[in-house]
Structure formats: C-alpha cells, structure tokens
mmCIF file with all atom_site columns, C-alpha atoms and ligand atoms in Angstrom:
data_model
loop_
_atom_site.group_PDB
_atom_site.id
_atom_site.type_symbol
_atom_site.label_atom_id
_atom_site.label_alt_id
_atom_site.label_comp_id
_atom_site.label_asym_id
_atom_site.label_entity_id
_atom_site.label_seq_id
_atom_site.pdbx_PDB_ins_code
_atom_site.Cartn_x
_atom_site.Cartn_y
_atom_site.Cartn_z
_atom_site.occupancy
_atom_site.B_iso_or_equiv
_atom_site.pdbx_formal_charge
_atom_site.auth_seq_id
_atom_site.auth_comp_id
_atom_site.auth_asym_id
_atom_site.auth_atom_id
_atom_site.pdbx_PDB_model_num
ATOM   1   C CA  . MET F 1 1   ? 0.675   -0.635  -17.598 1.00 95.00 ? 1   MET F CA  1
ATOM   2   C CA  . LYS F 1 2   ? 4.221   0.173   -16.438 1.00 97.00 ? 2   LYS F CA  1
ATOM   3   C CA  . ILE F 1 3   ? 5.484   -0.313  -12.876 1.00 98.00 ? 3   ILE F CA  1
ATOM   4   C CA  . SER F 1 4   ? 8.443   1.787   -11.779 1.00 98.00 ? 4   SER F CA  1
ATOM   5   C CA  . LYS F 1 5   ? 10.099  3.136   -8.664  1.00 97.00 ? 5   LYS F CA  1
ATOM   6   C CA  . ALA F 1 6   ? 8.987   6.684   -7.830  1.00 98.00 ? 6   ALA F CA  1
ATOM   7   C CA  . LYS F 1 7   ? 11.349  9.568   -8.526  1.00 97.00 ? 7   LYS F CA  1
ATOM   8   C CA  . THR F 1 8   ? 11.218  12.980  -6.911  1.00 96.00 ? 8   THR F CA  1
ATOM   9   C CA  . SER F 1 9   ? 9.807   14.291  -10.226 1.00 97.00 ? 9   SER F CA  1
ATOM   10  C CA  . ASP F 1 10  ? 6.683   12.141  -9.569  1.00 98.00 ? 10  ASP F CA  1
ATOM   11  C CA  . VAL F 1 11  ? 5.863   13.864  -6.256  1.00 98.00 ? 11  VAL F CA  1
ATOM   12  C CA  . SER F 1 12  ? 3.323   16.395  -7.597  1.00 97.00 ? 12  SER F CA  1
ATOM   13  C CA  . ALA F 1 13  ? 1.325   13.718  -9.429  1.00 98.00 ? 13  ALA F CA  1
ATOM   14  C CA  . LEU F 1 14  ? 1.455   11.487  -6.324  1.00 98.00 ? 14  LEU F CA  1
ATOM   15  C CA  . TYR F 1 15  ? 0.209   14.284  -4.105  1.00 97.00 ? 15  TYR F CA  1
ATOM   16  C CA  . ASN F 1 16  ? -2.693  15.052  -6.473  1.00 97.00 ? 16  ASN F CA  1
ATOM   17  C CA  . LEU F 1 17  ? -3.670  11.362  -6.544  1.00 98.00 ? 17  LEU F CA  1
ATOM   18  C CA  . GLU F 1 18  ? -3.407  11.137  -2.744  1.00 97.00 ? 18  GLU F CA  1
ATOM   19  C CA  . ARG F 1 19  ? -5.897  14.003  -2.350  1.00 96.00 ? 19  ARG F CA  1
ATOM   20  C CA  . GLU F 1 20  ? -8.365  12.125  -4.568  1.00 96.00 ? 20  GLU F CA  1
ATOM   21  C CA  . LEU F 1 21  ? -7.914  8.903   -2.595  1.00 96.00 ? 21  LEU F CA  1
ATOM   22  C CA  . PHE F 1 22  ? -7.885  9.926   1.078   1.00 91.00 ? 22  PHE F CA  1
ATOM   23  C CA  . ASN F 1 23  ? -9.640  12.645  3.065   1.00 84.00 ? 23  ASN F CA  1
ATOM   24  C CA  . SER F 1 24  ? -8.160  14.269  6.161   1.00 75.00 ? 24  SER F CA  1
ATOM   25  C CA  . LYS F 1 25  ? -9.521  11.532  8.466   1.00 73.00 ? 25  LYS F CA  1
ATOM   26  C CA  . ASN F 1 26  ? -7.398  8.994   6.618   1.00 77.00 ? 26  ASN F CA  1
ATOM   27  C CA  . TYR F 1 27  ? -4.015  10.615  7.185   1.00 80.00 ? 27  TYR F CA  1
ATOM   28  C CA  . PRO F 1 28  ? -3.213  11.643  3.566   1.00 91.00 ? 28  PRO F CA  1
ATOM   29  C CA  . LEU F 1 29  ? 0.485   12.040  2.842   1.00 96.00 ? 29  LEU F CA  1
ATOM   30  C CA  . SER F 1 30  ? 1.925   15.491  2.262   1.00 96.00 ? 30  SER F CA  1
ATOM   31  C CA  . LYS F 1 31  ? 4.167   16.484  -0.637  1.00 97.00 ? 31  LYS F CA  1
ATOM   32  C CA  . ALA F 1 32  ? 7.118   16.510  1.760   1.00 98.00 ? 32  ALA F CA  1
ATOM   33  C CA  . SER F 1 33  ? 6.320   12.935  2.846   1.00 97.00 ? 33  SER F CA  1
ATOM   34  C CA  . PHE F 1 34  ? 6.188   11.722  -0.756  1.00 98.00 ? 34  PHE F CA  1
ATOM   35  C CA  . TYR F 1 35  ? 9.490   13.464  -1.422  1.00 97.00 ? 35  TYR F CA  1
ATOM   36  C CA  . TYR F 1 36  ? 11.024  11.688  1.588   1.00 97.00 ? 36  TYR F CA  1
ATOM   37  C CA  . HIS F 1 37  ? 9.573   8.282   0.644   1.00 97.00 ? 37  HIS F CA  1
ATOM   38  C CA  . ALA F 1 38  ? 10.656  8.565   -3.003  1.00 97.00 ? 38  ALA F CA  1
ATOM   39  C CA  . LYS F 1 39  ? 14.211  8.706   -1.675  1.00 95.00 ? 39  LYS F CA  1
ATOM   40  C CA  . ASN F 1 40  ? 14.032  6.425   1.367   1.00 94.00 ? 40  ASN F CA  1
ATOM   41  C CA  . SER F 1 41  ? 11.201  3.873   1.049   1.00 95.00 ? 41  SER F CA  1
ATOM   42  C CA  . LEU F 1 42  ? 9.871   1.339   -1.417  1.00 97.00 ? 42  LEU F CA  1
ATOM   43  C CA  . LEU F 1 43  ? 7.454   3.490   -3.414  1.00 98.00 ? 43  LEU F CA  1
ATOM   44  C CA  . LEU F 1 44  ? 6.213   1.915   -6.649  1.00 98.00 ? 44  LEU F CA  1
ATOM   45  C CA  . LEU F 1 45  ? 4.053   3.568   -9.275  1.00 98.00 ? 45  LEU F CA  1
ATOM   46  C CA  . ALA F 1 46  ? 1.688   2.150   -11.877 1.00 98.00 ? 46  ALA F CA  1
ATOM   47  C CA  . LYS F 1 47  ? 1.419   4.305   -14.990 1.00 98.00 ? 47  LYS F CA  1
ATOM   48  C CA  . VAL F 1 48  ? -0.927  3.801   -17.922 1.00 98.00 ? 48  VAL F CA  1
ATOM   49  C CA  . ASP F 1 49  ? 0.089   5.787   -21.015 1.00 97.00 ? 49  ASP F CA  1
ATOM   50  C CA  . ASP F 1 50  ? 2.278   7.940   -18.753 1.00 95.00 ? 50  ASP F CA  1
ATOM   51  C CA  . VAL F 1 51  ? -0.669  8.794   -16.453 1.00 97.00 ? 51  VAL F CA  1
ATOM   52  C CA  . LEU F 1 52  ? -0.209  7.948   -12.771 1.00 98.00 ? 52  LEU F CA  1
ATOM   53  C CA  . ALA F 1 53  ? -2.888  5.311   -12.087 1.00 98.00 ? 53  ALA F CA  1
ATOM   54  C CA  . GLY F 1 54  ? -1.797  4.044   -8.674  1.00 98.00 ? 54  GLY F CA  1
ATOM   55  C CA  . TYR F 1 55  ? 0.944   3.628   -6.115  1.00 98.00 ? 55  TYR F CA  1
ATOM   56  C CA  . ILE F 1 56  ? 2.081   1.433   -3.255  1.00 98.00 ? 56  ILE F CA  1
ATOM   57  C CA  . LEU F 1 57  ? 4.225   2.641   -0.362  1.00 98.00 ? 57  LEU F CA  1
ATOM   58  C CA  . ILE F 1 58  ? 6.152   0.269   1.874   1.00 98.00 ? 58  ILE F CA  1
ATOM   59  C CA  . LEU F 1 59  ? 8.080   1.451   4.888   1.00 96.00 ? 59  LEU F CA  1
ATOM   60  C CA  . ILE F 1 60  ? 11.190  -0.492  5.675   1.00 92.00 ? 60  ILE F CA  1
ATOM   61  C CA  . LYS F 1 61  ? 12.655  -0.427  9.143   1.00 85.00 ? 61  LYS F CA  1
ATOM   62  C CA  . ARG F 1 62  ? 15.498  -2.841  9.769   1.00 81.00 ? 62  ARG F CA  1
ATOM   63  C CA  . LYS F 1 63  ? 13.874  -6.269  9.312   1.00 81.00 ? 63  LYS F CA  1
ATOM   64  C CA  . ASP F 1 64  ? 10.245  -5.075  9.130   1.00 84.00 ? 64  ASP F CA  1
ATOM   65  C CA  . ALA F 1 65  ? 8.325   -4.217  5.983   1.00 96.00 ? 65  ALA F CA  1
ATOM   66  C CA  . LYS F 1 66  ? 5.028   -2.442  6.446   1.00 97.00 ? 66  LYS F CA  1
ATOM   67  C CA  . LEU F 1 67  ? 2.487   -1.571  3.777   1.00 98.00 ? 67  LEU F CA  1
ATOM   68  C CA  . TYR F 1 68  ? 1.728   2.044   4.594   1.00 96.00 ? 68  TYR F CA  1
ATOM   69  C CA  . SER F 1 69  ? -0.599  2.816   1.720   1.00 97.00 ? 69  SER F CA  1
ATOM   70  C CA  . ILE F 1 70  ? -1.918  1.597   -1.627  1.00 98.00 ? 70  ILE F CA  1
ATOM   71  C CA  . GLY F 1 71  ? -4.274  3.417   -3.920  1.00 98.00 ? 71  GLY F CA  1
ATOM   72  C CA  . VAL F 1 72  ? -5.581  3.384   -7.466  1.00 98.00 ? 72  VAL F CA  1
ATOM   73  C CA  . LYS F 1 73  ? -7.264  6.317   -9.221  1.00 98.00 ? 73  LYS F CA  1
ATOM   74  C CA  . GLU F 1 74  ? -11.004 5.692   -9.412  1.00 97.00 ? 74  GLU F CA  1
ATOM   75  C CA  . SER F 1 75  ? -11.145 5.639   -13.220 1.00 97.00 ? 75  SER F CA  1
ATOM   76  C CA  . PHE F 1 76  ? -8.482  2.875   -13.298 1.00 98.00 ? 76  PHE F CA  1
ATOM   77  C CA  . ARG F 1 77  ? -9.985  0.589   -10.650 1.00 98.00 ? 77  ARG F CA  1
ATOM   78  C CA  . GLY F 1 78  ? -11.105 -2.995  -11.194 1.00 98.00 ? 78  GLY F CA  1
ATOM   79  C CA  . ARG F 1 79  ? -8.425  -3.849  -13.771 1.00 97.00 ? 79  ARG F CA  1
ATOM   80  C CA  . GLY F 1 80  ? -5.915  -5.557  -11.507 1.00 98.00 ? 80  GLY F CA  1
ATOM   81  C CA  . ILE F 1 81  ? -3.597  -2.569  -10.943 1.00 98.00 ? 81  ILE F CA  1
ATOM   82  C CA  . SER F 1 82  ? -3.440  -2.841  -7.139  1.00 98.00 ? 82  SER F CA  1
ATOM   83  C CA  . LYS F 1 83  ? -2.905  -6.593  -7.418  1.00 98.00 ? 83  LYS F CA  1
ATOM   84  C CA  . VAL F 1 84  ? 0.126   -6.070  -9.684  1.00 98.00 ? 84  VAL F CA  1
ATOM   85  C CA  . LEU F 1 85  ? 1.532   -3.336  -7.407  1.00 98.00 ? 85  LEU F CA  1
ATOM   86  C CA  . LEU F 1 86  ? 1.130   -5.534  -4.313  1.00 98.00 ? 86  LEU F CA  1
ATOM   87  C CA  . GLN F 1 87  ? 2.617   -8.602  -5.979  1.00 97.00 ? 87  GLN F CA  1
ATOM   88  C CA  . LYS F 1 88  ? 5.615   -6.685  -7.403  1.00 97.00 ? 88  LYS F CA  1
ATOM   89  C CA  . ALA F 1 89  ? 6.351   -5.121  -4.019  1.00 97.00 ? 89  ALA F CA  1
ATOM   90  C CA  . SER F 1 90  ? 5.922   -8.422  -2.213  1.00 96.00 ? 90  SER F CA  1
ATOM   91  C CA  . LYS F 1 91  ? 8.248   -10.244 -4.626  1.00 95.00 ? 91  LYS F CA  1
ATOM   92  C CA  . HIS F 1 92  ? 10.839  -7.529  -4.061  1.00 95.00 ? 92  HIS F CA  1
ATOM   93  C CA  . LEU F 1 93  ? 10.600  -7.983  -0.269  1.00 95.00 ? 93  LEU F CA  1
ATOM   94  C CA  . GLU F 1 94  ? 10.868  -11.742 -0.591  1.00 93.00 ? 94  GLU F CA  1
ATOM   95  C CA  . ILE F 1 95  ? 14.019  -11.400 -2.721  1.00 92.00 ? 95  ILE F CA  1
ATOM   96  C CA  . LEU F 1 96  ? 15.454  -9.124  -0.034  1.00 92.00 ? 96  LEU F CA  1
ATOM   97  C CA  . GLU F 1 97  ? 14.751  -11.987 2.426   1.00 91.00 ? 97  GLU F CA  1
ATOM   98  C CA  . PHE F 1 98  ? 12.166  -10.235 4.554   1.00 93.00 ? 98  PHE F CA  1
ATOM   99  C CA  . LYS F 1 99  ? 10.363  -12.814 6.684   1.00 91.00 ? 99  LYS F CA  1
ATOM   100 C CA  . LYS F 1 100 ? 7.047   -10.987 6.841   1.00 93.00 ? 100 LYS F CA  1
ATOM   101 C CA  . PHE F 1 101 ? 5.056   -8.139  5.371   1.00 96.00 ? 101 PHE F CA  1
ATOM   102 C CA  . ILE F 1 102 ? 2.572   -6.413  7.690   1.00 97.00 ? 102 ILE F CA  1
ATOM   103 C CA  . LEU F 1 103 ? -0.197  -3.825  7.416   1.00 98.00 ? 103 LEU F CA  1
ATOM   104 C CA  . GLU F 1 104 ? -3.127  -2.220  9.193   1.00 97.00 ? 104 GLU F CA  1
ATOM   105 C CA  . VAL F 1 105 ? -6.473  -1.760  7.458   1.00 97.00 ? 105 VAL F CA  1
ATOM   106 C CA  . ARG F 1 106 ? -9.816  -0.271  8.445   1.00 95.00 ? 106 ARG F CA  1
ATOM   107 C CA  . VAL F 1 107 ? -12.235 -3.086  9.292   1.00 98.00 ? 107 VAL F CA  1
ATOM   108 C CA  . ASP F 1 108 ? -14.807 -1.418  6.987   1.00 97.00 ? 108 ASP F CA  1
ATOM   109 C CA  . ASN F 1 109 ? -12.483 -1.404  3.936   1.00 96.00 ? 109 ASN F CA  1
ATOM   110 C CA  . ILE F 1 110 ? -13.896 -4.608  2.440   1.00 98.00 ? 110 ILE F CA  1
ATOM   111 C CA  . VAL F 1 111 ? -12.233 -4.078  -0.963  1.00 98.00 ? 111 VAL F CA  1
ATOM   112 C CA  . ALA F 1 112 ? -8.744  -3.678  0.522   1.00 98.00 ? 112 ALA F CA  1
ATOM   113 C CA  . ILE F 1 113 ? -9.218  -6.610  2.938   1.00 98.00 ? 113 ILE F CA  1
ATOM   114 C CA  . SER F 1 114 ? -10.242 -8.800  -0.002  1.00 98.00 ? 114 SER F CA  1
ATOM   115 C CA  . LEU F 1 115 ? -7.189  -7.661  -2.001  1.00 98.00 ? 115 LEU F CA  1
ATOM   116 C CA  . TYR F 1 116 ? -4.871  -8.495  0.908   1.00 98.00 ? 116 TYR F CA  1
ATOM   117 C CA  . GLU F 1 117 ? -6.481  -11.871 1.707   1.00 98.00 ? 117 GLU F CA  1
ATOM   118 C CA  . LYS F 1 118 ? -6.316  -12.955 -1.938  1.00 97.00 ? 118 LYS F CA  1
ATOM   119 C CA  . ASN F 1 119 ? -2.603  -12.188 -1.856  1.00 96.00 ? 119 ASN F CA  1
ATOM   120 C CA  . GLY F 1 120 ? -1.762  -14.245 1.201   1.00 95.00 ? 120 GLY F CA  1
ATOM   121 C CA  . PHE F 1 121 ? -2.272  -11.835 4.111   1.00 97.00 ? 121 PHE F CA  1
ATOM   122 C CA  . LYS F 1 122 ? -4.033  -13.118 7.235   1.00 97.00 ? 122 LYS F CA  1
ATOM   123 C CA  . ILE F 1 123 ? -5.735  -11.133 10.009  1.00 98.00 ? 123 ILE F CA  1
ATOM   124 C CA  . VAL F 1 124 ? -3.665  -11.537 13.178  1.00 98.00 ? 124 VAL F CA  1
ATOM   125 C CA  . LYS F 1 125 ? -5.367  -9.067  15.524  1.00 98.00 ? 125 LYS F CA  1
ATOM   126 C CA  . SER F 1 126 ? -7.717  -6.064  15.828  1.00 98.00 ? 126 SER F CA  1
ATOM   127 C CA  . LEU F 1 127 ? -6.858  -2.616  17.182  1.00 98.00 ? 127 LEU F CA  1
ATOM   128 C CA  . LYS F 1 128 ? -9.762  -0.790  18.843  1.00 98.00 ? 128 LYS F CA  1
ATOM   129 C CA  . ALA F 1 129 ? -10.542 2.754   17.627  1.00 96.00 ? 129 ALA F CA  1
ATOM   130 C CA  . PHE F 1 130 ? -7.260  2.930   15.716  1.00 94.00 ? 130 PHE F CA  1
ATOM   131 C CA  . TYR F 1 131 ? -8.410  5.614   13.251  1.00 89.00 ? 131 TYR F CA  1
ATOM   132 C CA  . LYS F 1 132 ? -9.374  9.254   13.859  1.00 86.00 ? 132 LYS F CA  1
ATOM   133 C CA  . ASP F 1 133 ? -13.090 8.440   13.443  1.00 89.00 ? 133 ASP F CA  1
ATOM   134 C CA  . ASP F 1 134 ? -12.790 5.582   15.997  1.00 93.00 ? 134 ASP F CA  1
ATOM   135 C CA  . CYS F 1 135 ? -12.961 2.873   13.330  1.00 94.00 ? 135 CYS F CA  1
ATOM   136 C CA  . ASP F 1 136 ? -11.122 -0.322  14.379  1.00 97.00 ? 136 ASP F CA  1
ATOM   137 C CA  . ALA F 1 137 ? -8.184  -1.713  12.406  1.00 97.00 ? 137 ALA F CA  1
ATOM   138 C CA  . TYR F 1 138 ? -7.148  -5.226  11.512  1.00 98.00 ? 138 TYR F CA  1
ATOM   139 C CA  . VAL F 1 139 ? -3.471  -6.036  11.634  1.00 98.00 ? 139 VAL F CA  1
ATOM   140 C CA  . MET F 1 140 ? -2.689  -8.378  8.739   1.00 98.00 ? 140 MET F CA  1
ATOM   141 C CA  . GLU F 1 141 ? 0.502   -10.298 8.004   1.00 97.00 ? 141 GLU F CA  1
ATOM   142 C CA  . LEU F 1 142 ? 2.000   -12.183 5.114   1.00 96.00 ? 142 LEU F CA  1
ATOM   143 C CA  . ASN F 1 143 ? 4.628   -14.643 6.334   1.00 93.00 ? 143 ASN F CA  1
ATOM   144 C CA  . TYR F 1 144 ? 6.928   -15.702 3.524   1.00 89.00 ? 144 TYR F CA  1
ATOM   145 C CA  . GLY F 1 145 ? 7.731   -18.938 5.377   1.00 78.00 ? 145 GLY F CA  1
ATOM   146 C CA  . ASP F 1 146 ? 4.013   -19.931 5.173   1.00 70.00 ? 146 ASP F CA  1
ATOM   147 C CA  . LYS F 1 147 ? 3.777   -19.640 1.405   1.00 62.00 ? 147 LYS F CA  1
ATOM   148 C CA  . GLU F 1 148 ? 2.963   -22.817 -0.492  1.00 60.00 ? 148 GLU F CA  1
ATOM   149 C CA  . LEU F 1 149 ? 5.715   -23.994 -2.831  1.00 52.00 ? 149 LEU F CA  1
HETATM 150 C C1  . COA T 2 .   ? -8.283  -0.915  -2.697  1.00 64.62 ? 1   COA T C1  1
HETATM 151 C C2  . COA T 2 .   ? -7.863  -0.461  -4.109  1.00 64.62 ? 1   COA T C2  1
HETATM 152 C C3  . COA T 2 .   ? -6.373  -0.095  -4.056  1.00 64.62 ? 1   COA T C3  1
HETATM 153 C C4  . COA T 2 .   ? -8.080  -1.632  -5.107  1.00 64.62 ? 1   COA T C4  1
HETATM 154 O O1  . COA T 2 .   ? -7.511  -1.241  -6.368  1.00 64.62 ? 1   COA T O1  1
HETATM 155 P P1  . COA T 2 .   ? -7.920  -1.910  -7.774  1.00 64.62 ? 1   COA T P1  1
HETATM 156 O O2  . COA T 2 .   ? -6.784  -1.679  -8.714  1.00 64.62 ? 1   COA T O2  1
HETATM 157 O O3  . COA T 2 .   ? -9.259  -1.440  -8.190  1.00 64.62 ? 1   COA T O3  1
HETATM 158 O O4  . COA T 2 .   ? -8.003  -3.462  -7.379  1.00 64.62 ? 1   COA T O4  1
HETATM 159 P P2  . COA T 2 .   ? -7.777  -4.686  -8.397  1.00 64.62 ? 1   COA T P2  1
HETATM 160 O O5  . COA T 2 .   ? -8.541  -4.447  -9.646  1.00 64.62 ? 1   COA T O5  1
HETATM 161 O O6  . COA T 2 .   ? -6.303  -4.956  -8.507  1.00 64.62 ? 1   COA T O6  1
HETATM 162 O O7  . COA T 2 .   ? -8.451  -5.878  -7.590  1.00 64.62 ? 1   COA T O7  1
HETATM 163 C C5  . COA T 2 .   ? -7.676  -6.631  -6.650  1.00 64.62 ? 1   COA T C5  1
HETATM 164 C C6  . COA T 2 .   ? -8.611  -7.278  -5.645  1.00 64.62 ? 1   COA T C6  1
HETATM 165 O O8  . COA T 2 .   ? -9.236  -6.256  -4.846  1.00 64.62 ? 1   COA T O8  1
HETATM 166 C C7  . COA T 2 .   ? -10.569 -6.680  -4.523  1.00 64.62 ? 1   COA T C7  1
HETATM 167 N N1  . COA T 2 .   ? -11.528 -5.796  -5.180  1.00 64.62 ? 1   COA T N1  1
HETATM 168 C C8  . COA T 2 .   ? -11.283 -4.874  -6.147  1.00 64.62 ? 1   COA T C8  1
HETATM 169 N N2  . COA T 2 .   ? -12.416 -4.198  -6.454  1.00 64.62 ? 1   COA T N2  1
HETATM 170 C C9  . COA T 2 .   ? -13.392 -4.721  -5.655  1.00 64.62 ? 1   COA T C9  1
HETATM 171 C C10 . COA T 2 .   ? -14.759 -4.425  -5.465  1.00 64.62 ? 1   COA T C10 1
HETATM 172 N N3  . COA T 2 .   ? -15.366 -3.463  -6.179  1.00 64.62 ? 1   COA T N3  1
HETATM 173 N N4  . COA T 2 .   ? -15.455 -5.132  -4.530  1.00 64.62 ? 1   COA T N4  1
HETATM 174 C C11 . COA T 2 .   ? -14.832 -6.091  -3.799  1.00 64.62 ? 1   COA T C11 1
HETATM 175 N N5  . COA T 2 .   ? -13.517 -6.415  -3.920  1.00 64.62 ? 1   COA T N5  1
HETATM 176 C C12 . COA T 2 .   ? -12.820 -5.744  -4.838  1.00 64.62 ? 1   COA T C12 1
HETATM 177 C C13 . COA T 2 .   ? -10.711 -8.101  -5.071  1.00 64.62 ? 1   COA T C13 1
HETATM 178 O O9  . COA T 2 .   ? -10.212 -8.990  -4.089  1.00 64.62 ? 1   COA T O9  1
HETATM 179 C C14 . COA T 2 .   ? -9.761  -8.047  -6.258  1.00 64.62 ? 1   COA T C14 1
HETATM 180 O O10 . COA T 2 .   ? -9.320  -9.329  -6.621  1.00 64.62 ? 1   COA T O10 1
HETATM 181 P P3  . COA T 2 .   ? -10.081 -10.088 -7.841  1.00 64.62 ? 1   COA T P3  1
HETATM 182 O O11 . COA T 2 .   ? -9.984  -9.168  -9.022  1.00 64.62 ? 1   COA T O11 1
HETATM 183 O O12 . COA T 2 .   ? -9.301  -11.343 -7.983  1.00 64.62 ? 1   COA T O12 1
HETATM 184 O O13 . COA T 2 .   ? -11.488 -10.271 -7.384  1.00 64.62 ? 1   COA T O13 1
HETATM 185 C C15 . COA T 2 .   ? -8.711  0.741   -4.611  1.00 64.62 ? 1   COA T C15 1
HETATM 186 O O14 . COA T 2 .   ? -10.081 0.427   -4.458  1.00 64.62 ? 1   COA T O14 1
HETATM 187 C C16 . COA T 2 .   ? -8.434  2.059   -3.888  1.00 64.62 ? 1   COA T C16 1
HETATM 188 O O15 . COA T 2 .   ? -7.529  2.813   -4.283  1.00 64.62 ? 1   COA T O15 1
HETATM 189 N N6  . COA T 2 .   ? -9.212  2.373   -2.832  1.00 64.62 ? 1   COA T N6  1
HETATM 190 C C17 . COA T 2 .   ? -9.047  3.642   -2.095  1.00 64.62 ? 1   COA T C17 1
HETATM 191 C C18 . COA T 2 .   ? -7.777  3.642   -1.287  1.00 64.62 ? 1   COA T C18 1
HETATM 192 C C19 . COA T 2 .   ? -7.751  2.503   -0.262  1.00 64.62 ? 1   COA T C19 1
HETATM 193 O O16 . COA T 2 .   ? -8.739  2.204   0.394   1.00 64.62 ? 1   COA T O16 1
HETATM 194 N N7  . COA T 2 .   ? -6.541  1.881   -0.101  1.00 64.62 ? 1   COA T N7  1
HETATM 195 C C20 . COA T 2 .   ? -6.350  0.767   0.834   1.00 64.62 ? 1   COA T C20 1
HETATM 196 C C21 . COA T 2 .   ? -6.035  1.234   2.200   1.00 64.62 ? 1   COA T C21 1
HETATM 197 S S1  . COA T 2 .   ? -4.500  2.123   2.289   1.00 64.62 ? 1   COA T S1  1
#
C-alpha cells in the first residue's frame, strides 16, 4: 500500500469512491470540493497497485485540525488501511505542532468510533440530531498533550 498526498489528477477517482461510500444523507463531497481540498487541505490517499483504496481528508483552519472524512473501498476493508491513513495524518499534524485533532461521528457508526478510540480519540460531547436523518453525533478529540510517552 502507498500513501500519498492527493493531486488534482486524483479527483475523478476520489469522486467515484465517495459515491460508493456515502449516500446523499451523509453529505458526499462533490468533484469541485475534492479539487479544492487537493489544493488547500490535508488530503491523503491510500493506493494498492495504483488503485485508490481509501482517503482521509483533514480541514485545517488556523490552529484547528478537523477530520472531515475517511473512507475505504469495501473490497479493501479490514486490512488496516484506515488505521494507516489516520496515523499518518495524525503524525503530520503533531509534527506541525497542532495541539488537538477533532471530529464528529454518527453515534451509530460503531466501526468508525472503534477506529478513532483505538487511535487515541475520546468522546467529549454529543450533538443532538446533527445529521440530516436526525442521527446524533459524538464530538471526539485527540489531544497531543495527553499522549503517553
Ligand atoms: C470506517 C472505515 C474507514 C474503516 O476502514 P478499514 O480500512 O476497513 O479499517 P481498518 O482495517 O484500518 O481497521 C481499523 C479499526 O477500525 C475498526 N474496525 C474495522 N472494521 C471493523 C468491523 N468490521 N467491526 C468493528 N470494528 C471494525 C477496528 O477498531 C479496527 O481496529 P483493529 O483492526 O485493531 O480491530 C470503513 O469501514 C469505511 O470506509 N466505512 C464507510 C465510511 C465511513 O463510515 N467513514 C467514517 C465516517 S466519515
């Protein structure tokens, strides 16, 4: 597996993967958004034999880093790809001296919550009816100051 920063030439493959991963209730990203994020955000890709297997998108606003989205193509799941993407991105943020990494996740997304908890994120609050279908969200945070040495 190869991890790389997204280029604008990856946008079509990203958009096709996004449509497999998220339906309209889950705010899928448009081609224009991927184009923007490839230039302006931390957007990392995992490729296996040159096939796009997954991506992670982190929005950076001044001192805040927010995990906007992570996804792995169904046929590539369960082999540690999202874990590598999350850890690479997190290491990058730590090197850039971000103090914390935050995200929101649907309370019914058990797989994603488990991924985040195993990588140091903690639930800090809930947001009622945060998603279009009224599902609640957890806000989770990884504080780099809390990490064990
Ligand atoms: C969530 C998602 C990214 C996980 O990707 P993945 O590459 O299959 O995950 P990994 O193989 O790296 O597993 C990492 C951790 O996720 C959790 N996990 C993965 N598959 C799981 C499953 N079937 N059941 C429960 N937990 C699971 C575990 O904590 C796992 O750690 P472990 O291997 O030490 O047990 C993937 O399922 C996905 O793309 N889902 C749809 C999109 C989505 O919901 N994204 C998150 C919200 S934006």
